Backbone as CSV, one residue per row, in Angstrom:
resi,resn,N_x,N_y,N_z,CA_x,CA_y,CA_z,C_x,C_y,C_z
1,UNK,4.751,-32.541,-2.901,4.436,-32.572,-1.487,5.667,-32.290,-0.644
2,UNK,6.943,-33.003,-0.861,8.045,-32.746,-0.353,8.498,-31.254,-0.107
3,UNK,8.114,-30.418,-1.646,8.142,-29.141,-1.817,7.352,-28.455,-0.382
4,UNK,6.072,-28.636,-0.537,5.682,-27.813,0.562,5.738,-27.857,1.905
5,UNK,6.770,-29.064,2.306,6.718,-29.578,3.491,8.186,-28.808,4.070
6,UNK,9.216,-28.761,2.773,10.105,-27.976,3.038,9.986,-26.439,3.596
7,UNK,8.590,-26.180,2.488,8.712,-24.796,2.734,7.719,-24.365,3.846
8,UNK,7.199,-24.964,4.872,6.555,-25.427,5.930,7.969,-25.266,6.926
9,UNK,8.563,-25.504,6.588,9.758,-26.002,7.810,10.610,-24.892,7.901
10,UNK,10.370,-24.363,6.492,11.516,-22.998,6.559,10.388,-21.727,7.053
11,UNK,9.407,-21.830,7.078,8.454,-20.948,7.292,8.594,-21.052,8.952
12,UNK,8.518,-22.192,9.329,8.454,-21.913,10.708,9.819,-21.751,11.621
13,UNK,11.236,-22.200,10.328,12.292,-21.440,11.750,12.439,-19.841,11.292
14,UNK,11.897,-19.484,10.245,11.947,-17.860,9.910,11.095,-17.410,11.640
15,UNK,10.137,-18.059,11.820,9.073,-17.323,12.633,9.862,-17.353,14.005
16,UNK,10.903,-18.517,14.157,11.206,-18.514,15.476,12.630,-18.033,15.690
17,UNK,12.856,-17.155,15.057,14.173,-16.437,15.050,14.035,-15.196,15.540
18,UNK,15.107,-14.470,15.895,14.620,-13.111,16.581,14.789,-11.645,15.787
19,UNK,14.909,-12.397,14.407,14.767,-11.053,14.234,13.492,-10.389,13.532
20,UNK,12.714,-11.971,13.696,11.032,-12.300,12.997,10.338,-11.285,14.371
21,UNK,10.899,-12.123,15.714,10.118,-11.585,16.925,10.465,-10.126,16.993
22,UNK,11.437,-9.564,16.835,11.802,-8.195,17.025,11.464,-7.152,15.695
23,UNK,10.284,-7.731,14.358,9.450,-7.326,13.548,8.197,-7.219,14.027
24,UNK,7.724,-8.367,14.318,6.745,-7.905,15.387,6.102,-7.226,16.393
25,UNK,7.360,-6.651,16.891,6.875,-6.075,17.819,7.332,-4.728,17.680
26,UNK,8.055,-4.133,16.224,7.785,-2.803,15.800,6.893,-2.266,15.296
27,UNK,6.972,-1.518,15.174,6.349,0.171,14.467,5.792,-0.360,13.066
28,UNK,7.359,-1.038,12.047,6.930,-0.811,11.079,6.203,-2.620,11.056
29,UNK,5.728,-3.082,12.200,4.694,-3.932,11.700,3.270,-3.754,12.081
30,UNK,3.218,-3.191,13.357,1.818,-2.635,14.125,1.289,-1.615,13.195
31,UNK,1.907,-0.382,12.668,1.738,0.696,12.354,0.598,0.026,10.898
32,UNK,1.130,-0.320,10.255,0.514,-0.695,8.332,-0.763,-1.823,9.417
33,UNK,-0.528,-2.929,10.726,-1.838,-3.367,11.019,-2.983,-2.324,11.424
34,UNK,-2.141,-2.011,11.924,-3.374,-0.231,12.199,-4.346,0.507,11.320
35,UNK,-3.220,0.176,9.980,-3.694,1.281,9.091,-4.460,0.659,8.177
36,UNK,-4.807,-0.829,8.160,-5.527,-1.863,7.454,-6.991,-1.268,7.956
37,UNK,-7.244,-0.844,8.908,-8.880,-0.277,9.485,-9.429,0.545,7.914
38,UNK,-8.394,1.443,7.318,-9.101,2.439,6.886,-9.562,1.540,5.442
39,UNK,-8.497,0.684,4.645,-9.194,0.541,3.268,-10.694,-1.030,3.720
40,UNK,-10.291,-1.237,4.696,-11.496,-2.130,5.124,-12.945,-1.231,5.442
41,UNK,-12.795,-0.363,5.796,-13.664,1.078,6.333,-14.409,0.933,5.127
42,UNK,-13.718,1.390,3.952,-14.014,1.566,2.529,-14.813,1.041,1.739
43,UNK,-14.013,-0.743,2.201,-14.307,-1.516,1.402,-15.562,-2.088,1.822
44,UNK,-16.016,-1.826,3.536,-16.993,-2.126,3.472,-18.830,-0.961,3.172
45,UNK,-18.043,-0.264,3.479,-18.774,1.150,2.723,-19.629,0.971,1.170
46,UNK,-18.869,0.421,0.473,-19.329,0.058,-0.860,-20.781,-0.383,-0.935
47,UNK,-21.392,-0.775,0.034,-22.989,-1.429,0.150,-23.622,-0.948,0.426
48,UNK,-23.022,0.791,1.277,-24.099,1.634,2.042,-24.075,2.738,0.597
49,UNK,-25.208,3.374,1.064,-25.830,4.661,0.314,-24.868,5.627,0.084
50,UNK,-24.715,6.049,-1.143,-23.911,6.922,-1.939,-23.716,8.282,-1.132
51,UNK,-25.128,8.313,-0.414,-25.169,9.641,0.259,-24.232,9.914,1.528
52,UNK,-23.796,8.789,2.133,-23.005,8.710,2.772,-21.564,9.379,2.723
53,UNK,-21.368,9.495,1.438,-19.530,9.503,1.126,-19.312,11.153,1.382
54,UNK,-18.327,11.580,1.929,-18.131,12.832,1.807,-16.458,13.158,1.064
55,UNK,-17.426,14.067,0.054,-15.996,14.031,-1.024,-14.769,14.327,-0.786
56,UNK,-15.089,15.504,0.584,-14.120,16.154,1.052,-12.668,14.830,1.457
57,UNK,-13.539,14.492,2.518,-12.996,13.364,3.619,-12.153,12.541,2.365
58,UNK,-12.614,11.625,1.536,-12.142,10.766,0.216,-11.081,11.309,-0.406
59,UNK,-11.028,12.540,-0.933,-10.063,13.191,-1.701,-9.430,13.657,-0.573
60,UNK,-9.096,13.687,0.621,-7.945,13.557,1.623,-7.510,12.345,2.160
61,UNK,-8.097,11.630,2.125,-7.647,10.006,1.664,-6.770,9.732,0.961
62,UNK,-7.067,9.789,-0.201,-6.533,9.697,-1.654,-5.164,10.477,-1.021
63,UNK,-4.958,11.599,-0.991,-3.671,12.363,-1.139,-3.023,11.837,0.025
64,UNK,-3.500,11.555,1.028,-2.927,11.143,2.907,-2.643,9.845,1.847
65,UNK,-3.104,8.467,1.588,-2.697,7.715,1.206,-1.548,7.626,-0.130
66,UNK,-1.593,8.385,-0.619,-0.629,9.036,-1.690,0.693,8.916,-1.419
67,UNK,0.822,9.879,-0.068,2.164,10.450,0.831,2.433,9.525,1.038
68,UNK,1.585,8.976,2.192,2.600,7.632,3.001,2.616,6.306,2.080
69,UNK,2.418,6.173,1.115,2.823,5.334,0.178,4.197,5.643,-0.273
70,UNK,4.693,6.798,-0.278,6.014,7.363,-0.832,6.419,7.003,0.431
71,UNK,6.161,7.349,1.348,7.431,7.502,2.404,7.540,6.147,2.975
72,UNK,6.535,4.953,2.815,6.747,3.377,3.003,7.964,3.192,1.833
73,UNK,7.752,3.507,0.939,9.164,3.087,-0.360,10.143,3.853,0.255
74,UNK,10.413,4.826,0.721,11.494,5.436,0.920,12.404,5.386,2.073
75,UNK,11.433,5.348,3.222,12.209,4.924,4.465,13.038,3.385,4.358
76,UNK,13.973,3.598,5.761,14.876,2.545,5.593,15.168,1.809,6.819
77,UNK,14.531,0.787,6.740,14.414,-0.544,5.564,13.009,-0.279,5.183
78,UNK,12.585,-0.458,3.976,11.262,-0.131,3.481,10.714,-1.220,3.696
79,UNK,8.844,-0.265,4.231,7.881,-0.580,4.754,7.104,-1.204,3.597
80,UNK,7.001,-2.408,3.284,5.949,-2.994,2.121,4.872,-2.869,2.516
81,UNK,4.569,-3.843,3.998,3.107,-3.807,4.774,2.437,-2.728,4.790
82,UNK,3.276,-1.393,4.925,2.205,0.071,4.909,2.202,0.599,3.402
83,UNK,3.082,-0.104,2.368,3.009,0.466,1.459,1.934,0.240,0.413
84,UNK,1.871,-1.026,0.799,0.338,-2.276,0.090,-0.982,-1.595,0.919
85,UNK,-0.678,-1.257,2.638,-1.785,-0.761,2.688,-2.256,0.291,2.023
86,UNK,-1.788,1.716,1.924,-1.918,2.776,1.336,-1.737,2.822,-0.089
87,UNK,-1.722,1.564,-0.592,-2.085,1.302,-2.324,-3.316,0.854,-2.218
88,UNK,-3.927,-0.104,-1.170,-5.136,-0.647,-1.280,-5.837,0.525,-0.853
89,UNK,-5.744,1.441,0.085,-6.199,2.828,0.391,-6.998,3.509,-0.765
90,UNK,-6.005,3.553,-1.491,-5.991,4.564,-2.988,-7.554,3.712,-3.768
91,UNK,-6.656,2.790,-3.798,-7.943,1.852,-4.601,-9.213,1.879,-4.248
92,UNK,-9.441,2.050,-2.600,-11.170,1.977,-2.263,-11.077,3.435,-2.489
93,UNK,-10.555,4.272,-1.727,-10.883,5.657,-1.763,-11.274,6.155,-3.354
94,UNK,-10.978,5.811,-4.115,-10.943,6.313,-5.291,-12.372,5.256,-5.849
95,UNK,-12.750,4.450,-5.389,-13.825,3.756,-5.917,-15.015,4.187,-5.317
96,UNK,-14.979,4.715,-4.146,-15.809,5.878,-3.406,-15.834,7.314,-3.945
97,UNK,-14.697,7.844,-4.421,-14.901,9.141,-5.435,-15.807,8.826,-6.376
98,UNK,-15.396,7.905,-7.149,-16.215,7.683,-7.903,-17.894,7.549,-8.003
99,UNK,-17.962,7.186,-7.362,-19.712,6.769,-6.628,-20.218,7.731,-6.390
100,UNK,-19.093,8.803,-5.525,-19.521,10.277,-4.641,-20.221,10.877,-5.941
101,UNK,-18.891,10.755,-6.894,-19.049,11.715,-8.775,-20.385,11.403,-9.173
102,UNK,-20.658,10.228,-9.584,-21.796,9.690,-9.749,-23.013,9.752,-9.271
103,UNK,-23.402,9.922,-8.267,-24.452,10.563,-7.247,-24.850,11.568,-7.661
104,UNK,-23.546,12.283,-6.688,-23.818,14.218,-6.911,-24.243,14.679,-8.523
105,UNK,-23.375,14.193,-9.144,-23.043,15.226,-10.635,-23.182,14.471,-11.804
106,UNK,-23.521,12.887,-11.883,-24.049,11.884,-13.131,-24.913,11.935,-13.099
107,UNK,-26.107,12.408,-12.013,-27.615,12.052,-11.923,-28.108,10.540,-11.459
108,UNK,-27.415,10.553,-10.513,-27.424,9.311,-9.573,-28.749,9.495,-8.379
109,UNK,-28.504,10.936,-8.548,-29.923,11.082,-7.276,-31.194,11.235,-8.301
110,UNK,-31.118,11.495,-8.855,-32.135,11.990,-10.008,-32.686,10.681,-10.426
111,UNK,-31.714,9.762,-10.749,-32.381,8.259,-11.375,-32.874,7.431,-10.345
112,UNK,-32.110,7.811,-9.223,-32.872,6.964,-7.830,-34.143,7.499,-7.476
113,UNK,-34.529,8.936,-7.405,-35.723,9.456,-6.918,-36.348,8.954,-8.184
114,UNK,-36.168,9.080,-9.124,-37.433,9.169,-10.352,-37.888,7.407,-10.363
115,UNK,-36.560,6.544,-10.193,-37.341,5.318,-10.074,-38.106,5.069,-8.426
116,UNK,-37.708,5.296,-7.520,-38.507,4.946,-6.181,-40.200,6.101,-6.608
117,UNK,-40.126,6.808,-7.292,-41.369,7.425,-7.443,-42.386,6.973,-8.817
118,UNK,-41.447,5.703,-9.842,-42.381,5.354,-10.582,-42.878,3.679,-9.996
119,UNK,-42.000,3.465,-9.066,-42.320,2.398,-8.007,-43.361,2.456,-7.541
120,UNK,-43.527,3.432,-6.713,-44.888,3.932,-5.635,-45.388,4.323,-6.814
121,UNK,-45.850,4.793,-7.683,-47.122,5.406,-8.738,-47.561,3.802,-9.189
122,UNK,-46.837,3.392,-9.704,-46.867,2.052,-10.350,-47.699,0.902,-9.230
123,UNK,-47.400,0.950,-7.884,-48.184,0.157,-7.093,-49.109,0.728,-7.161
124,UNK,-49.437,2.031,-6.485,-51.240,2.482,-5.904,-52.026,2.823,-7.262
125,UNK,-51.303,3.088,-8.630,-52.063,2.529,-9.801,-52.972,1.089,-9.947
126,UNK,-52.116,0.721,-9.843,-52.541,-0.910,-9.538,-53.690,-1.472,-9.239
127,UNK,-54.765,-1.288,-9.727,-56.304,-1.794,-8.265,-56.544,-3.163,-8.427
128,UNK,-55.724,-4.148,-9.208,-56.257,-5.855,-9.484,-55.185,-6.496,-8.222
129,UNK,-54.137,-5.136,-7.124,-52.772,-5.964,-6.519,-53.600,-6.143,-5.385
130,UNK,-52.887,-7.346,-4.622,-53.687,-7.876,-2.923,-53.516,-6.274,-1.988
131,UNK,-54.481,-6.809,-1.323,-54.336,-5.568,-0.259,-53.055,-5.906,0.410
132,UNK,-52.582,-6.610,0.770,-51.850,-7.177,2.139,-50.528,-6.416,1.730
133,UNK,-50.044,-6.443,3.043,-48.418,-5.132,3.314,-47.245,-5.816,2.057
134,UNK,-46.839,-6.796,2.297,-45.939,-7.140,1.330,-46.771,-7.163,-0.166
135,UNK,-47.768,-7.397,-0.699,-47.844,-7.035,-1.957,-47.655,-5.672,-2.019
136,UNK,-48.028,-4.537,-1.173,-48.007,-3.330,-1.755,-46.806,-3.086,-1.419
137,UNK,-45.820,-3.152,-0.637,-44.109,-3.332,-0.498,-43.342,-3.955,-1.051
138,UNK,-42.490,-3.515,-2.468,-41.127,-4.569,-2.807,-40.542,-4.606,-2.149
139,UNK,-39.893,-4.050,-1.129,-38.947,-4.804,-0.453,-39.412,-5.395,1.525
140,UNK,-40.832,-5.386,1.684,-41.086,-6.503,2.916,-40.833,-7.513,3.228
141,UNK,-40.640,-8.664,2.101,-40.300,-9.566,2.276,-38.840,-9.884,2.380
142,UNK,-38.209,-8.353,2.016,-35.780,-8.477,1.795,-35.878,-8.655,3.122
143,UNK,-34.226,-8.931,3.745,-33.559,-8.205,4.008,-33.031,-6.930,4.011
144,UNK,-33.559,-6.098,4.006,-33.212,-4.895,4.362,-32.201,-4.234,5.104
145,UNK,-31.042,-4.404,5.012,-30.508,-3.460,6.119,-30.045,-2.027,5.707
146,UNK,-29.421,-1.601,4.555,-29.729,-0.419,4.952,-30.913,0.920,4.991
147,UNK,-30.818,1.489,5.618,-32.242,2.468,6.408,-32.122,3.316,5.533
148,UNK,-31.040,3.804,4.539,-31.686,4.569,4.197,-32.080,3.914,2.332
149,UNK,-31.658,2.839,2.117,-32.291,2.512,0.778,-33.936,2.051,1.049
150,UNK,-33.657,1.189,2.115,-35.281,1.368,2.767,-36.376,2.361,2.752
151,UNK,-35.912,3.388,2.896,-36.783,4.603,3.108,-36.650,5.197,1.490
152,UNK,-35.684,5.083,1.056,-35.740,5.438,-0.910,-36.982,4.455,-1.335
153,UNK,-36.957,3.141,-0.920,-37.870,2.608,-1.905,-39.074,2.443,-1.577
154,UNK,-39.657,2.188,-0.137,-40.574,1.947,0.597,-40.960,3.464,0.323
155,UNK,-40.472,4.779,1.491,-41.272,5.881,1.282,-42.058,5.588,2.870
156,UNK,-41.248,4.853,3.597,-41.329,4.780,5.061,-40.495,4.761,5.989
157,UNK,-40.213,5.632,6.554,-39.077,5.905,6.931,-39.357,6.190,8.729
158,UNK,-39.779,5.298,9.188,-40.058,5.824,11.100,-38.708,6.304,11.704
């Protein structure tokens, strides 16, 4: 306990010194907060529809995050904050290539259409299911938010 109380105490005259305040209020600390938008962008991307990703955009990611990862190590005094960002960059961007790969060219669209279409065959086959909207809908009763997996599985799309 002593331990962390020390390091509590040293934490806070680091913060009240000026050369903590005069980090703050540079470049190389705003700049990497700035640049935290894009692997959050990413990371929250991961939940929406594959169809979304454009490969182009990703694989200029990847290389834009590439660069300024070098030039955070290299400049002086080196930039960690932008350098961690544009490593975490790499990491979503490249987990979005992946997905993009998968879609387009694994047969990602192919296994999604063929199951949302043995879905719908498989219900209006059916003549022992309730009439009512949510029996003939798997997903009426979700949460639903995105519109367009909605419209993949339903096959209603207003």
């Amino acid at each position: 306990m002593a331990a962390v109380v020390a390091l509590w105490r040293k934490a806070m005259e680091t913060v009240k010194t000026k050369e903590f305040r005069d980090y703050l209020t540079s470049t190389h600390f705003w700049g990497p907060v700035a640049n935290w938008g894009l692997p959050l962008a990413a990371f929250r991307d991961m939940r929406a529809s594959p169809d979304i990703i454009s490969g182009r955009m990703t694989t200029a990611l990847i290389f834009y995050s590439m660069a300024f990862m070098r030039f955070a190590y290299r400049v002086q005094p080196r930039n960690l904050l932008l350098m961690a960002c544009h490593g975490t960059n790499i990491v979503a961007q490249s987990m979005q290539a992946g997905r993009y790969l998968i879609h387009h060219y694994g047969g990602g669209t192919a296994a999604a259409t063929t199951a949302a279409v043995s879905a719908a065959s498989a219900t209006s086959a059916d003549s022992t299911a309730a009439t009512t909207p949510a029996a003939q809908d798997p997903v009426a009763d979700s949460d639903c938010r995105e519109i367009s997996y909605c419209c993949l599985v339903t096959w209603d799309c207003d």
